[in-house]
Structure formats: structure tokens, C-alpha cells
XYZ file of C-alpha atoms in Angstrom:
231
model
C -156.309 51.383 113.191
C -156.148 54.494 115.062
C -156.599 58.497 113.570
C -153.019 58.814 114.324
C -151.343 55.298 112.930
C -153.752 55.590 110.016
C -152.732 59.332 108.845
C -149.049 58.364 109.003
C -149.745 55.714 107.074
C -151.404 58.106 104.337
C -148.718 60.294 104.917
C -146.187 57.237 104.082
C -147.901 55.849 100.773
C -147.986 59.641 99.999
C -144.298 60.120 100.255
C -143.485 57.020 98.283
C -146.026 58.063 95.741
C -144.325 61.327 95.498
C -140.891 59.141 95.430
C -142.296 56.884 92.027
C -143.326 60.111 90.508
C -139.956 61.744 90.797
C -137.994 58.584 89.786
C -140.188 57.474 86.470
C -139.784 61.565 85.925
C -138.720 61.616 81.817
C -134.480 62.055 81.044
C -135.866 64.108 77.911
C -136.805 67.454 77.235
C -138.871 68.525 73.680
C -140.162 71.730 73.021
C -141.502 73.091 69.125
C -138.935 75.963 68.262
C -138.923 78.595 65.797
C -136.314 78.743 63.213
C -135.777 81.300 60.845
C -133.920 80.367 57.940
C -132.244 82.348 56.014
C -131.862 80.788 52.313
C -129.302 80.499 49.506
C -131.485 79.911 46.351
C -130.531 79.695 42.566
C -133.215 83.053 42.277
C -132.052 84.523 44.993
C -132.151 85.281 49.102
C -135.707 83.878 50.545
C -136.459 83.641 53.909
C -138.936 81.493 56.389
C -140.143 80.877 60.062
C -140.739 77.160 60.425
C -141.443 75.747 64.059
C -139.245 73.031 64.437
C -139.719 70.037 66.766
C -136.930 67.115 67.392
C -138.030 63.812 69.046
C -135.781 61.196 70.623
C -136.161 57.409 70.510
C -133.889 55.363 72.333
C -132.378 52.214 69.733
C -129.546 50.439 71.019
C -126.713 51.544 72.297
C -128.062 55.368 70.634
C -131.239 57.403 70.191
C -133.337 57.372 66.668
C -133.450 61.255 65.763
C -136.305 62.585 64.061
C -136.273 66.544 62.928
C -139.737 67.632 62.034
C -140.763 71.015 60.137
C -144.295 72.484 60.431
C -144.494 74.696 57.828
C -143.177 74.780 54.218
C -139.339 76.475 53.778
C -138.585 78.223 50.859
C -140.254 77.696 47.073
C -139.507 76.826 43.768
C -140.651 78.811 40.482
C -140.921 76.042 39.011
C -143.275 72.708 39.675
C -141.169 69.973 41.815
C -142.302 66.759 40.165
C -142.544 63.304 42.219
C -139.023 62.760 43.838
C -137.217 65.679 42.252
C -136.388 67.179 45.719
C -134.026 65.626 48.067
C -133.663 67.173 51.376
C -131.313 66.876 54.477
C -130.205 69.044 57.388
C -127.755 69.055 60.400
C -128.308 68.990 64.065
C -126.244 70.978 67.245
C -125.011 69.224 69.299
C -124.604 70.747 72.794
C -124.080 70.326 76.619
C -122.507 67.161 77.004
C -121.390 67.100 73.806
C -120.207 68.665 70.147
C -120.578 68.783 66.813
C -123.154 68.194 64.219
C -124.949 65.097 63.254
C -126.655 64.392 60.092
C -130.412 63.719 59.069
C -131.907 62.666 55.861
C -134.735 61.624 54.918
C -136.997 60.742 51.198
C -137.494 62.494 48.008
C -140.899 64.423 47.959
C -143.965 62.186 47.459
C -145.865 64.453 45.486
C -145.666 67.110 43.274
C -144.639 70.590 44.678
C -146.626 73.384 42.913
C -144.162 76.122 41.967
C -144.537 79.415 44.328
C -145.735 77.422 47.336
C -143.739 77.001 50.015
C -141.669 73.519 50.381
C -143.321 70.727 52.589
C -139.566 69.068 54.019
C -140.616 65.135 55.238
C -139.381 64.399 58.507
C -135.686 63.098 58.519
C -134.059 60.973 60.613
C -131.253 60.287 62.087
C -128.670 58.290 64.206
C -126.964 59.509 67.746
C -124.417 57.575 69.933
C -123.440 59.328 72.935
C -119.805 59.666 73.047
C -120.282 61.322 76.526
C -122.270 61.230 79.582
C -124.630 63.871 80.800
C -127.041 66.295 78.926
C -127.067 66.650 75.470
C -129.121 69.230 73.449
C -129.971 69.120 69.980
C -130.899 72.436 67.855
C -131.640 72.643 64.398
C -128.831 73.640 61.958
C -128.266 73.633 58.248
C -130.933 72.628 56.318
C -129.988 71.860 52.571
C -132.630 71.374 49.151
C -131.589 69.495 46.426
C -133.764 69.980 43.176
C -133.446 69.799 39.493
C -129.813 69.478 39.496
C -129.821 72.632 42.114
C -129.225 73.290 45.715
C -130.611 75.465 48.435
C -128.596 76.155 51.680
C -130.822 77.461 54.892
C -129.087 78.598 57.655
C -131.154 79.399 61.201
C -130.307 83.027 61.709
C -132.077 83.888 65.132
C -129.978 81.859 67.335
C -132.625 79.153 67.901
C -132.397 77.330 71.530
C -133.152 73.293 71.428
C -135.350 71.801 70.499
C -135.205 68.668 72.599
C -132.882 67.941 75.726
C -131.273 64.538 76.648
C -130.182 63.137 79.568
C -127.896 60.324 77.912
C -125.382 57.549 78.736
C -122.126 56.670 77.231
C -121.532 53.400 75.882
C -118.886 51.234 78.931
C -115.504 52.117 77.766
C -116.557 55.117 75.074
C -113.746 58.153 76.047
C -115.382 60.032 73.068
C -111.710 59.913 71.711
C -110.270 58.766 68.403
C -109.944 55.246 68.413
C -106.835 53.449 68.550
C -105.136 52.324 64.956
C -106.418 48.745 64.046
C -103.107 48.313 62.400
C -100.966 47.426 65.408
C -99.869 44.267 66.330
C -99.779 42.719 69.668
C -96.064 42.488 71.213
C -95.158 38.899 70.605
C -97.226 38.755 66.839
C -95.485 41.456 64.971
C -94.748 41.147 61.680
C -91.651 41.624 60.024
C -90.938 44.961 58.631
C -90.011 44.772 54.649
C -87.924 48.145 54.266
C -85.045 47.651 52.666
C -82.765 47.980 55.378
C -84.584 45.117 57.155
C -83.876 43.324 53.798
C -80.388 43.574 54.008
C -80.483 42.698 57.426
C -82.742 39.145 56.451
C -80.447 38.552 53.061
C -77.167 39.068 55.442
C -78.709 36.131 57.963
C -79.654 34.017 55.715
C -75.738 34.121 53.996
C -74.612 34.142 56.978
C -76.483 30.564 57.938
C -75.203 29.518 54.307
C -72.228 30.035 55.460
C -71.931 28.187 58.686
C -73.974 25.343 56.911
C -70.937 25.231 54.425
C -68.122 25.387 57.285
C -69.717 22.854 59.463
C -70.172 20.296 56.109
C -66.369 21.681 55.323
C -65.671 20.079 59.091
C -66.974 17.298 58.750
C -66.016 15.600 55.509
C -62.484 16.705 56.871
C -62.772 14.436 60.289
C -64.372 12.026 57.773
C -61.776 11.880 55.772
C -58.721 11.924 58.904
C -60.918 9.359 60.396
C -60.356 6.730 56.781
C -57.124 7.247 56.481
C -56.572 6.461 60.354
C -58.375 2.805 59.906
C -55.909 2.360 56.885
């Protein structure tokens, strides 16, 4: 093969490889974001900063999201025994979608010593796209329930998104309110049972009986006339 042809072939291969790389570019972007939490606790206000990581994995028609804290949040003046602390949080949706998503996780698997930062276990939830496009996921409010008390931690530094996904809504999904499942199709609608309709139904029944009675009387009259004629 001549040099010019070989150079052109190599250029074509490189172009194809570049196209393949572009086509294989990930549809997700994750970033660890520092979140400054201000916490309302039973013993007063506290603050803590923790890097937050949110990951998304495709699962059926939606995504399984996992929210992770890399540092402890708040603290307790007493030991929290195994299973004494239950965390949950919200994730704010942005971009092509809006609203919040709830994530939950297991209680603490080991005792949390008093006056030490509380390590939050990974929290998970499922996100089902309602609209297609790029959707952002940002850390929201963290709630910690322990020993009959509730601590609420709210981000105050307007953190950026920890995750961005390029999603596609399920076929036929518009993100709107679902239609009333109690609505019947035309031709198969059940009769109403209100007082007015009951009266109409009874009137119809009475009319049917009345017509039947009239027909019976007419039949009896004709029968008697025919009997007299035979005599």
C-alpha cells in the first residue's frame, strides 16, 4: 500500500475511534460536593460540613440512587446504642425535572459514642424519570431520629449538584396527574344510585308493572269475548 493511501486509512481509523469514544461518553456526571449543614438538635443548634456523594445506577425504568456522607454529622450527648439512630434525607431534583426524592437507610450498626460526629449510613431511593433531559440531584434536608428525638439538618451553602443524569421518561409518561381510575368507559358505565335516579328506576318499574297489567286485562277481555261468541 502506498504511503498516501496508508496515511488516509490510518486517519479514517482514528476518526472512527474518535467517534466511538464520543458515542460511548457517559450520560452521567458525579461530583463530591461539600455541604454545610445547620442542625436543629434537642440540645441546641450545631453545624457540620460533610462531602456528599450521590450515585445513580439504572434499574428497570428508573434509577437506584445512593447518597453517601464522607464525614459525620451532628453528635449526641449520650451513647447511641446499636439500632438507636434512624436517618433519612431528601434529594432535590433540578434541570429537566423538579421536586424532591426521599432516601432512607438502615439504623446504626454499632454504638455511636457520646459527643462524637454521627456517621450516616448510605441512604438509597428509586428515581423514575417523569420528563426526558438532564436532571440534577442535590443534597437536601437530613433527618436523624434517635431515642425519641428528631434532629433536622438543612444545607445552608446552596451546594451544587452531586449528580447529573441524562434521562429518558418512560414511553407515554407525561409527568402529569394520572387519570381517575374510577372513570368507566362509555357503554360499560354503571347506573347511578342517587335519589333522583332511584325514583326514575322505581317509576320505570311501576310503569312496566302497569303495562303488564293492562296487557293482561286486554288479553282477558278478548278471551271472554271469544268464549261468548262460541256459545
